[in-house]
Amino acid sequence: MLDLDTPLKSVLGAKHASLLADELDLATVGDLLNHLPRRYHERGELTDLDGLVVGEIATVQARVTKVVKHKPRADWNTSNRRRESGRTEITVTDGRGELSLVFFNQQWRAKALTPGTTALFAGKVAEFRGRRQLIHPEVHMIDGPDPDDDAGDGRLGVAGGQLGELGVGVGGDDVAGERGDQASAVADFAGALVPIYPATAKLTSWKIARCLRLVLDSLGALTDPLPESVRSRHRLVGLARAYQLIHRPGTRGDVAVARTRLKWDEALVVQTALAQRRRRVELVATQPRPGRAGGLLDAFDASLPFALTDGQREVSETIAAELAKAVPMHRLLQGEVGSGKTVVAVRAMLLAVDSGGQAVLLAPTETLAAQHHRSLLRLLGDQARAGELGVSGPATRVALLTGSMPARARRDTLAAIADGSVGLVVGTHALLGAGVTFHDLALVVVDEQHRFGVEQRDELRSRGRRPPHLLVMTATPIPRTVAMTVFGDLEVSVLNQLPSGRSPISTFVVPAVNTVLMSRMWGRLREEVAAGHQAYVVCPRVGEGTAGAGDPAGTEEPAPPEPVESAQPGGQGPRDGGERVGATVAQTLPRLVADELAGLRVEGLHGRMPAAARDDVMTRFAAGEVDVLVATTVIEVGVDVPNATVMIILDSDWFGVSQLHQLRGRVGRGSAPGICLLQTCVDATAPAAERLRAVASTSDGAELALLDLAQRREGDVLGAAQSGGRRSLRLLELLRDEDLIRSAREEAGAIVAADPELQSLPALRRLLADALDETSAAFLEKG
């Protein structure tokens, strides 16, 4: 009997095992069983042909409507006595669309695939003269003899299935007898449901199903990683039964039962890993930072020109209580754009300094780091001028450390950080350099956590004498299921109450093809400037041949959208080979100065500018000396200019939902209402236009976060790549499986509390080890 570790070679033979390994990286029985169907067809159900994508490998179930045999041209193959048999073109349909199947030199196909026949066809989707087609597709009949049966004896209807009947034994050579192999396929594909697997050109869906049939027929009892008590409480089938149901379902209900069980495996693995991580953090001792009466924090609170919101006060009290403990704080502070997270972070940092330690604020870009540095100096006033003449009362020093600092200034700053004369340090990745030594690092605050890898945060945290406390901030709304699954080792605090006096932001979509609205867009900006306010114009790119925002500290430009048939993109740049070219600061700035914004004080800002030039532009904009800032996404987070009331985002469809929400949060930060105009050239019926309308219709970050997650998918929640490009979750859906994830979190917590190292649960321990490779394990360990 087989188990999950059995090599496929011993079951299927060298030929088939090698094909599975080369094409799909499947080496063991467990690998093959976890290669799950992409979808299922019911017998006689036709594939939606409109959804086929040119260039992809597709498996479709369709009905033949027309067969045409084209004779070869008279001059073909004149040097050969054997005449070519010509081309056979077969048209299939799903009842709405059509697909052409083209076979060369196979006129016998016309006899096998007669009108009315339903079959499976697999191949690479191509296009010829505007019509999609499969050239020489593989064919598998749902009813009757298979036209690809080499034996040609009509015995494919034999109900095979047992290894002995197919002439194959465990430890045997290649799958013996293609006739028997093909016979077993009928039972796979002519049942109530037809599983369609992710496949390749050399390895079709039904070939995968044939291999799975051999494995399933000889699968032994499997040691279940889920404890029996968990399965019983949640009415879950065993693992072996789940594999049988998902690969050989009789009904859609069988599929649902199997998927639920396998989702539990995924959820429990993630939550167990996070529960172990939480427990390890709780066992680490650190220096309590209780603060002191009459210190910097008290003086700061007394100097604030506004009252803290109830949310700010509540979160601050929670943070203060955790800093006073001997266990390192690990907290995620999630707050809507403009909810006042920075003030909460400053209060925590001052508490750390009052306790005799140092605090670091890690920012993703030099522009944002410089902005934070200016904000701290402004907020603290004399409290940030320790050692200067005329300063009385509690005070400290605030230092800025970036990669582009002059060498002498960098040396002086590093010395001040090392000897402890600087209490508050703001910086970028430069803080992670080998030459940075802290006197007593007490607290690390990470702004916009999604811009940093876990390794970078861990590197900074390792600089303390004892593990420092950690506060991670984000203005990107995070759905609860994501917080439980991706940030499950962090305690979460949420700020959703805006400070009093904060104005609402109105958002509108502006189609580039509408010249009247385009003219009105620029006119609206000029009106705001005439009223004494300021504006942003955001471009997705710096210039031709550059990589987006290009900040040396690490921002990236948004990925270009799919090419669209539309008007000139953004009213700005040209087309290049039919693909869209996003608006650039390099092209937009001089055009606006000469045309739409002539007479206004317009400046450019992007990450490829020298640090001193960036800082100068931002300082003058904050001081009101610049009317309009034409910038990339370097202004996305942290930039606080209350007088800025209007933002125009060119080619806004280049940006994701969360990024658009972040960007528009830069306006409306004062008493005057803000306006955000999303300019786009995409057609109104395109998915990107629907996304923009969603952003315009609501300012609810939580609602937009759900939309963003639905579009990007979950990403690799067990590793550093959380952009959706790859998935470690095969079945678990963070949007739909909240109840399951919550239950798995509770079960994992109980399991780890009772058996931290899973000594009594070797199957679960092994599943965890298999799911968490070295990279993912390090990711979770570093937290």
Tab-separated table of C-alpha atoms in Angstrom, residues 400-749:
chain	number	residue	atom	x	y	z
A	400	LEU	CA	18.166	61.576	10.899
A	401	LEU	CA	20.203	58.826	9.263
A	402	THR	CA	19.879	58.117	5.520
A	403	GLY	CA	22.073	56.568	2.873
A	404	SER	CA	22.730	59.822	1.032
A	405	MET	CA	24.051	61.811	4.016
A	406	PRO	CA	27.485	63.416	3.638
A	407	ALA	CA	30.236	61.307	5.176
A	408	ARG	CA	31.085	63.718	8.008
A	409	ALA	CA	27.466	64.219	9.033
A	410	ARG	CA	26.989	60.455	8.978
A	411	ARG	CA	30.019	59.874	11.235
A	412	ASP	CA	28.815	62.462	13.748
A	413	THR	CA	25.305	60.974	13.767
A	414	LEU	CA	26.587	57.436	14.234
A	415	ALA	CA	28.754	58.553	17.159
A	416	ALA	CA	25.798	60.284	18.822
A	417	ILE	CA	23.632	57.188	18.394
A	418	ALA	CA	26.347	54.952	19.850
A	419	ASP	CA	27.016	57.088	22.941
A	420	GLY	CA	23.323	57.563	23.700
A	421	SER	CA	23.236	61.359	23.358
A	422	VAL	CA	20.533	60.908	20.706
A	423	GLY	CA	17.288	59.510	22.050
A	424	LEU	CA	15.161	59.458	18.901
A	425	VAL	CA	16.504	58.190	15.577
A	426	VAL	CA	14.669	58.446	12.256
A	427	GLY	CA	16.053	56.681	9.230
A	428	THR	CA	15.738	54.405	6.252
A	429	HIS	CA	17.487	51.129	5.448
A	430	ALA	CA	20.712	52.952	6.338
A	431	LEU	CA	19.901	52.120	9.969
A	432	LEU	CA	20.478	48.480	9.084
A	433	GLY	CA	24.090	49.086	8.070
A	434	ALA	CA	26.941	47.264	9.784
A	435	GLY	CA	28.352	50.479	11.241
A	436	VAL	CA	25.225	51.424	13.200
A	437	THR	CA	25.497	50.726	16.945
A	438	PHE	CA	22.918	51.764	19.525
A	439	HIS	CA	23.611	52.655	23.126
A	440	ASP	CA	20.371	51.086	24.411
A	441	LEU	CA	17.714	50.367	21.803
A	442	ALA	CA	14.362	50.100	23.574
A	443	LEU	CA	11.719	50.490	20.855
A	444	VAL	CA	11.561	49.970	17.091
A	445	VAL	CA	8.709	51.645	15.222
A	446	VAL	CA	8.245	50.530	11.609
A	447	ASP	CA	6.200	52.825	9.388
A	448	GLU	CA	4.341	51.202	6.511
A	449	GLN	CA	5.369	47.635	7.277
A	450	HIS	CA	4.545	46.376	3.777
A	451	ARG	CA	7.557	48.290	2.444
A	452	PHE	CA	9.994	46.240	4.527
A	453	GLY	CA	11.028	42.638	4.537
A	454	VAL	CA	10.836	40.806	7.855
A	455	GLU	CA	14.578	40.244	7.654
A	456	GLN	CA	15.149	44.004	7.702
A	457	ARG	CA	13.036	44.514	10.803
A	458	ASP	CA	14.776	41.598	12.463
A	459	GLU	CA	18.185	43.051	11.647
A	460	LEU	CA	17.319	46.306	13.408
A	461	ARG	CA	15.814	44.533	16.388
A	462	SER	CA	19.006	42.531	16.847
A	463	ARG	CA	20.954	45.727	17.588
A	464	GLY	CA	19.575	46.045	21.121
A	465	ARG	CA	21.236	44.671	24.257
A	466	ARG	CA	17.981	42.835	24.806
A	467	PRO	CA	15.215	42.354	22.272
A	468	PRO	CA	13.552	45.750	21.823
A	469	HIS	CA	9.820	46.284	21.761
A	470	LEU	CA	8.277	46.451	18.307
A	471	LEU	CA	5.474	48.661	17.011
A	472	VAL	CA	4.496	48.173	13.365
A	473	MET	CA	2.286	50.800	11.731
A	474	THR	CA	0.234	50.707	8.563
A	475	ALA	CA	-2.342	52.960	6.979
A	476	THR	CA	-3.363	50.145	4.652
A	477	PRO	CA	-6.603	48.667	5.993
A	478	ILE	CA	-6.188	44.956	6.650
A	479	PRO	CA	-9.161	42.577	6.673
A	480	ARG	CA	-9.503	40.561	9.868
A	481	THR	CA	-8.747	37.282	8.132
A	482	VAL	CA	-5.494	38.670	6.751
A	483	ALA	CA	-4.531	40.018	10.157
A	484	MET	CA	-5.183	36.579	11.677
A	485	THR	CA	-3.314	34.748	8.925
A	486	VAL	CA	-0.421	37.009	7.967
A	487	PHE	CA	0.091	38.987	11.184
A	488	GLY	CA	-1.147	36.333	13.596
A	489	ASP	CA	1.940	36.688	15.779
A	490	LEU	CA	1.246	40.397	16.348
A	491	GLU	CA	-1.380	41.891	18.595
A	492	VAL	CA	-3.500	44.295	16.567
A	493	SER	CA	-4.764	47.748	17.493
A	494	VAL	CA	-7.024	49.742	15.183
A	495	LEU	CA	-7.488	53.507	14.927
A	496	ASN	CA	-10.656	54.313	13.007
A	497	GLN	CA	-11.595	57.669	14.493
A	498	LEU	CA	-10.388	60.746	12.606
A	499	PRO	CA	-9.159	63.748	14.613
A	500	SER	CA	-11.643	66.587	15.002
A	501	GLY	CA	-11.460	69.222	12.284
A	502	ARG	CA	-10.351	66.757	9.602
A	503	SER	CA	-12.252	67.432	6.371
A	504	PRO	CA	-13.838	64.867	4.052
A	505	ILE	CA	-12.313	63.987	0.662
A	506	SER	CA	-14.438	63.847	-2.478
A	507	THR	CA	-13.186	61.532	-5.234
A	508	PHE	CA	-14.158	61.560	-8.920
A	509	VAL	CA	-13.121	59.563	-11.989
A	510	VAL	CA	-12.113	61.682	-15.006
A	511	PRO	CA	-12.084	59.861	-18.400
A	512	ALA	CA	-9.254	61.088	-20.612
A	513	VAL	CA	-11.454	60.853	-23.699
A	514	ASN	CA	-13.788	63.523	-22.300
A	515	THR	CA	-12.031	66.757	-23.226
A	516	VAL	CA	-14.565	68.868	-21.351
A	517	LEU	CA	-13.940	67.024	-18.090
A	518	MET	CA	-10.194	67.068	-18.674
A	519	SER	CA	-10.268	70.836	-19.070
A	520	ARG	CA	-12.459	71.153	-15.977
A	521	MET	CA	-10.008	68.973	-14.008
A	522	TRP	CA	-7.144	71.403	-14.529
A	523	GLY	CA	-9.469	74.334	-13.997
A	524	ARG	CA	-10.517	72.929	-10.629
A	525	LEU	CA	-6.896	72.708	-9.563
A	526	ARG	CA	-6.286	76.339	-10.561
A	527	GLU	CA	-9.343	77.401	-8.538
A	528	GLU	CA	-7.960	75.754	-5.407
A	529	VAL	CA	-4.597	77.426	-5.869
A	530	ALA	CA	-6.327	80.782	-6.450
A	531	ALA	CA	-8.094	80.258	-3.115
A	532	GLY	CA	-4.709	79.969	-1.407
A	533	HIS	CA	-4.424	76.194	-1.334
A	534	GLN	CA	-1.907	73.749	-2.840
A	535	ALA	CA	-2.125	70.649	-5.020
A	536	TYR	CA	-0.466	67.388	-5.984
A	537	VAL	CA	-0.254	65.886	-9.480
A	538	VAL	CA	0.788	62.229	-9.203
A	539	CYS	CA	2.422	60.296	-12.059
A	540	PRO	CA	3.071	56.545	-12.036
A	541	ARG	CA	6.554	56.903	-13.506
A	542	VAL	CA	9.637	59.112	-13.227
A	543	GLY	CA	10.661	59.157	-16.879
A	544	GLU	CA	11.493	57.022	-19.877
A	545	GLY	CA	13.722	54.109	-18.978
A	546	THR	CA	13.468	54.645	-15.229
A	547	ALA	CA	12.059	52.319	-12.636
A	548	GLY	CA	9.191	54.251	-11.173
A	549	ALA	CA	9.456	56.268	-8.001
A	550	GLY	CA	13.014	55.085	-7.817
A	551	ASP	CA	13.677	56.158	-4.257
A	552	PRO	CA	17.022	54.654	-3.189
A	553	ALA	CA	15.265	53.543	-0.018
A	554	GLY	CA	12.983	51.291	-1.904
A	555	THR	CA	9.649	52.384	-3.356
A	556	GLU	CA	8.601	50.816	-6.611
A	557	GLU	CA	6.403	51.937	-9.445
A	558	PRO	CA	3.089	50.183	-9.925
A	559	ALA	CA	3.035	47.380	-12.445
A	560	PRO	CA	1.803	48.525	-15.855
A	561	PRO	CA	-1.791	47.578	-16.575
A	562	GLU	CA	-2.897	45.374	-19.399
A	563	PRO	CA	-2.784	47.050	-22.838
A	564	VAL	CA	-6.119	48.609	-23.689
A	565	GLU	CA	-7.740	49.995	-26.781
A	566	SER	CA	-8.436	53.558	-25.775
A	567	ALA	CA	-7.575	57.169	-26.280
A	568	GLN	CA	-4.144	58.608	-25.623
A	569	PRO	CA	-3.120	57.408	-22.143
A	570	GLY	CA	-3.489	59.993	-19.429
A	571	GLY	CA	-3.728	62.746	-21.965
A	572	GLN	CA	0.042	62.563	-21.601
A	573	GLY	CA	2.450	60.139	-23.163
A	574	PRO	CA	2.502	58.301	-26.480
A	575	ARG	CA	1.742	54.726	-27.248
A	576	ASP	CA	4.567	52.276	-27.802
A	577	GLY	CA	3.781	49.264	-29.896
A	578	GLY	CA	0.136	49.416	-28.885
A	579	GLU	CA	0.944	49.242	-25.158
A	580	ARG	CA	0.146	51.953	-22.692
A	581	VAL	CA	2.876	54.291	-21.528
A	582	GLY	CA	2.074	55.779	-18.128
A	583	ALA	CA	2.442	59.471	-17.394
A	584	THR	CA	5.929	60.474	-16.250
A	585	VAL	CA	7.143	63.352	-14.124
A	586	ALA	CA	9.817	64.112	-16.752
A	587	GLN	CA	7.232	64.687	-19.502
A	588	THR	CA	4.330	65.998	-17.448
A	589	LEU	CA	6.157	68.719	-15.520
A	590	PRO	CA	7.332	70.881	-18.474
A	591	ARG	CA	4.011	70.437	-20.276
A	592	LEU	CA	1.997	71.605	-17.275
A	593	VAL	CA	4.321	74.563	-16.697
A	594	ALA	CA	3.901	75.620	-20.331
A	595	ASP	CA	0.206	74.848	-20.710
A	596	GLU	CA	-2.446	73.850	-18.164
A	597	LEU	CA	-0.691	75.304	-15.097
A	598	ALA	CA	1.139	78.219	-16.706
A	599	GLY	CA	1.788	80.988	-14.211
A	600	LEU	CA	1.689	78.766	-11.141
A	601	ARG	CA	4.648	77.756	-9.024
A	602	VAL	CA	5.131	74.135	-10.086
A	603	GLU	CA	7.923	71.812	-8.911
A	604	GLY	CA	8.770	68.147	-9.465
A	605	LEU	CA	9.569	65.493	-6.872
A	606	HIS	CA	10.689	61.891	-7.280
A	607	GLY	CA	13.029	59.405	-5.680
A	608	ARG	CA	15.807	59.730	-8.236
A	609	MET	CA	16.502	63.327	-7.306
A	610	PRO	CA	19.477	63.995	-5.003
A	611	ALA	CA	18.438	63.844	-1.357
A	612	ALA	CA	19.217	67.525	-0.772
A	613	ALA	CA	17.089	68.547	-3.762
A	614	ARG	CA	14.169	66.382	-2.603
A	615	ASP	CA	14.346	67.805	0.879
A	616	ASP	CA	14.490	71.349	-0.452
A	617	VAL	CA	11.410	70.888	-2.661
A	618	MET	CA	9.424	69.223	0.110
A	619	THR	CA	10.400	71.874	2.636
A	620	ARG	CA	9.349	74.710	0.297
A	621	PHE	CA	6.077	72.935	-0.534
A	622	ALA	CA	5.301	72.499	3.170
A	623	ALA	CA	6.094	76.192	3.690
A	624	GLY	CA	3.642	77.222	0.960
A	625	GLU	CA	6.312	78.408	-1.469
A	626	VAL	CA	5.241	75.868	-4.135
A	627	ASP	CA	1.689	75.749	-5.513
A	628	VAL	CA	1.712	72.373	-7.261
A	629	LEU	CA	3.908	69.350	-6.661
A	630	VAL	CA	4.232	66.980	-9.641
A	631	ALA	CA	5.428	63.793	-7.988
A	632	THR	CA	5.615	60.026	-8.026
A	633	THR	CA	4.424	57.871	-5.152
A	634	VAL	CA	7.180	59.168	-2.879
A	635	ILE	CA	4.393	61.295	-1.373
A	636	GLU	CA	2.180	58.236	-0.767
A	637	VAL	CA	2.679	57.950	2.982
A	638	GLY	CA	3.607	60.267	5.816
A	639	VAL	CA	3.623	63.531	3.887
A	640	ASP	CA	1.529	66.011	5.871
A	641	VAL	CA	0.764	69.388	4.293
A	642	PRO	CA	-2.601	70.585	5.683
A	643	ASN	CA	-2.895	73.325	3.044
A	644	ALA	CA	-2.961	70.778	0.167
A	645	THR	CA	-6.574	70.303	-0.905
A	646	VAL	CA	-6.553	68.781	-4.388
A	647	MET	CA	-4.824	65.785	-5.931
A	648	ILE	CA	-4.888	64.709	-9.569
A	649	ILE	CA	-3.673	61.151	-10.183
A	650	LEU	CA	-2.736	60.659	-13.830
A	651	ASP	CA	-3.207	57.191	-15.308
A	652	SER	CA	-4.776	56.205	-12.001
A	653	ASP	CA	-5.571	52.730	-13.307
A	654	TRP	CA	-1.865	51.914	-12.905
A	655	PHE	CA	-2.372	51.895	-9.145
A	656	GLY	CA	-4.014	49.391	-6.833
A	657	VAL	CA	-6.979	50.127	-4.618
A	658	SER	CA	-5.014	50.493	-1.397
A	659	GLN	CA	-2.398	52.702	-3.024
A	660	LEU	CA	-5.050	55.044	-4.400
A	661	HIS	CA	-6.623	55.227	-0.950
A	662	GLN	CA	-3.230	56.054	0.538
A	663	LEU	CA	-2.452	58.705	-2.051
A	664	ARG	CA	-5.686	60.621	-1.666
A	665	GLY	CA	-5.102	60.689	2.069
A	666	ARG	CA	-2.465	63.371	1.430
A	667	VAL	CA	-5.194	65.979	0.849
A	668	GLY	CA	-7.969	67.193	3.107
A	669	ARG	CA	-5.661	67.115	6.125
A	670	GLY	CA	-6.618	70.611	7.227
A	671	SER	CA	-9.862	72.487	7.733
A	672	ALA	CA	-10.634	72.802	3.996
A	673	PRO	CA	-12.269	69.847	2.207
A	674	GLY	CA	-10.115	67.750	-0.121
A	675	ILE	CA	-10.754	66.584	-3.657
A	676	CYS	CA	-9.099	63.706	-5.524
A	677	LEU	CA	-9.452	63.336	-9.304
A	678	LEU	CA	-8.662	59.934	-10.791
A	679	GLN	CA	-7.764	60.530	-14.405
A	680	THR	CA	-7.759	57.454	-16.642
A	681	CYS	CA	-7.854	56.424	-20.272
A	682	VAL	CA	-9.344	52.949	-19.788
A	683	ASP	CA	-12.720	52.138	-21.251
A	684	ALA	CA	-15.631	52.583	-18.859
A	685	THR	CA	-16.474	48.880	-19.112
A	686	ALA	CA	-12.966	47.665	-18.231
A	687	PRO	CA	-12.288	46.026	-14.826
A	688	ALA	CA	-9.822	48.813	-14.024
A	689	ALA	CA	-12.572	51.405	-14.477
A	690	GLU	CA	-14.775	49.455	-12.085
A	691	ARG	CA	-11.943	49.514	-9.556
A	692	LEU	CA	-11.613	53.274	-9.871
A	693	ARG	CA	-15.349	53.768	-9.453
A	694	ALA	CA	-15.193	51.698	-6.275
A	695	VAL	CA	-12.465	53.940	-4.867
A	696	ALA	CA	-14.478	57.015	-5.803
A	697	SER	CA	-17.648	55.676	-4.214
A	698	THR	CA	-16.355	55.165	-0.679
A	699	SER	CA	-13.768	56.397	1.777
A	700	ASP	CA	-14.212	53.296	3.926
A	701	GLY	CA	-10.754	51.775	3.993
A	702	ALA	CA	-12.006	48.437	5.321
A	703	GLU	CA	-14.382	48.043	2.381
A	704	LEU	CA	-11.638	48.949	-0.076
A	705	ALA	CA	-9.254	46.519	1.615
A	706	LEU	CA	-11.644	43.669	0.899
A	707	LEU	CA	-11.853	44.758	-2.737
A	708	ASP	CA	-8.072	44.983	-2.955
A	709	LEU	CA	-7.602	41.519	-1.498
A	710	ALA	CA	-10.195	40.063	-3.858
A	711	GLN	CA	-8.264	41.450	-6.834
A	712	ARG	CA	-4.729	40.653	-5.669
A	713	ARG	CA	-5.446	37.289	-4.027
A	714	GLU	CA	-3.751	36.248	-0.839
A	715	GLY	CA	-0.156	35.943	-1.942
A	716	ASP	CA	2.330	33.740	-0.157
A	717	VAL	CA	1.263	34.034	3.475
A	718	LEU	CA	4.062	31.736	4.643
A	719	GLY	CA	6.812	33.808	3.067
A	720	ALA	CA	7.960	37.321	2.380
A	721	ALA	CA	6.155	37.627	-0.960
A	722	GLN	CA	2.709	38.962	-0.110
A	723	SER	CA	1.850	40.530	-3.423
A	724	GLY	CA	-0.301	37.756	-4.760
A	725	GLY	CA	2.188	36.569	-7.309
A	726	ARG	CA	2.486	33.136	-5.773
A	727	ARG	CA	0.348	31.246	-3.315
A	728	SER	CA	1.228	28.885	-0.517
A	729	LEU	CA	-2.522	28.596	0.092
A	730	ARG	CA	-4.070	26.303	-2.502
A	731	LEU	CA	-7.656	26.240	-1.255
A	732	LEU	CA	-7.985	28.550	1.734
A	733	GLU	CA	-9.611	31.847	0.771
A	734	LEU	CA	-8.998	34.628	3.246
A	735	LEU	CA	-12.113	36.530	2.223
A	736	ARG	CA	-14.552	33.640	2.472
A	737	ASP	CA	-13.097	31.421	5.175
A	738	GLU	CA	-13.029	33.784	8.143
A	739	ASP	CA	-14.963	31.436	10.429
A	740	LEU	CA	-12.735	28.502	9.533
A	741	ILE	CA	-9.564	30.552	10.086
A	742	ARG	CA	-10.825	31.779	13.458
A	743	SER	CA	-11.623	28.214	14.525
A	744	ALA	CA	-8.216	27.004	13.357
A	745	ARG	CA	-6.564	29.813	15.305
A	746	GLU	CA	-8.345	28.707	18.487
A	747	GLU	CA	-7.481	25.043	17.920
A	748	ALA	CA	-3.840	25.875	17.186
A	749	GLY	CA	-3.580	27.961	20.332
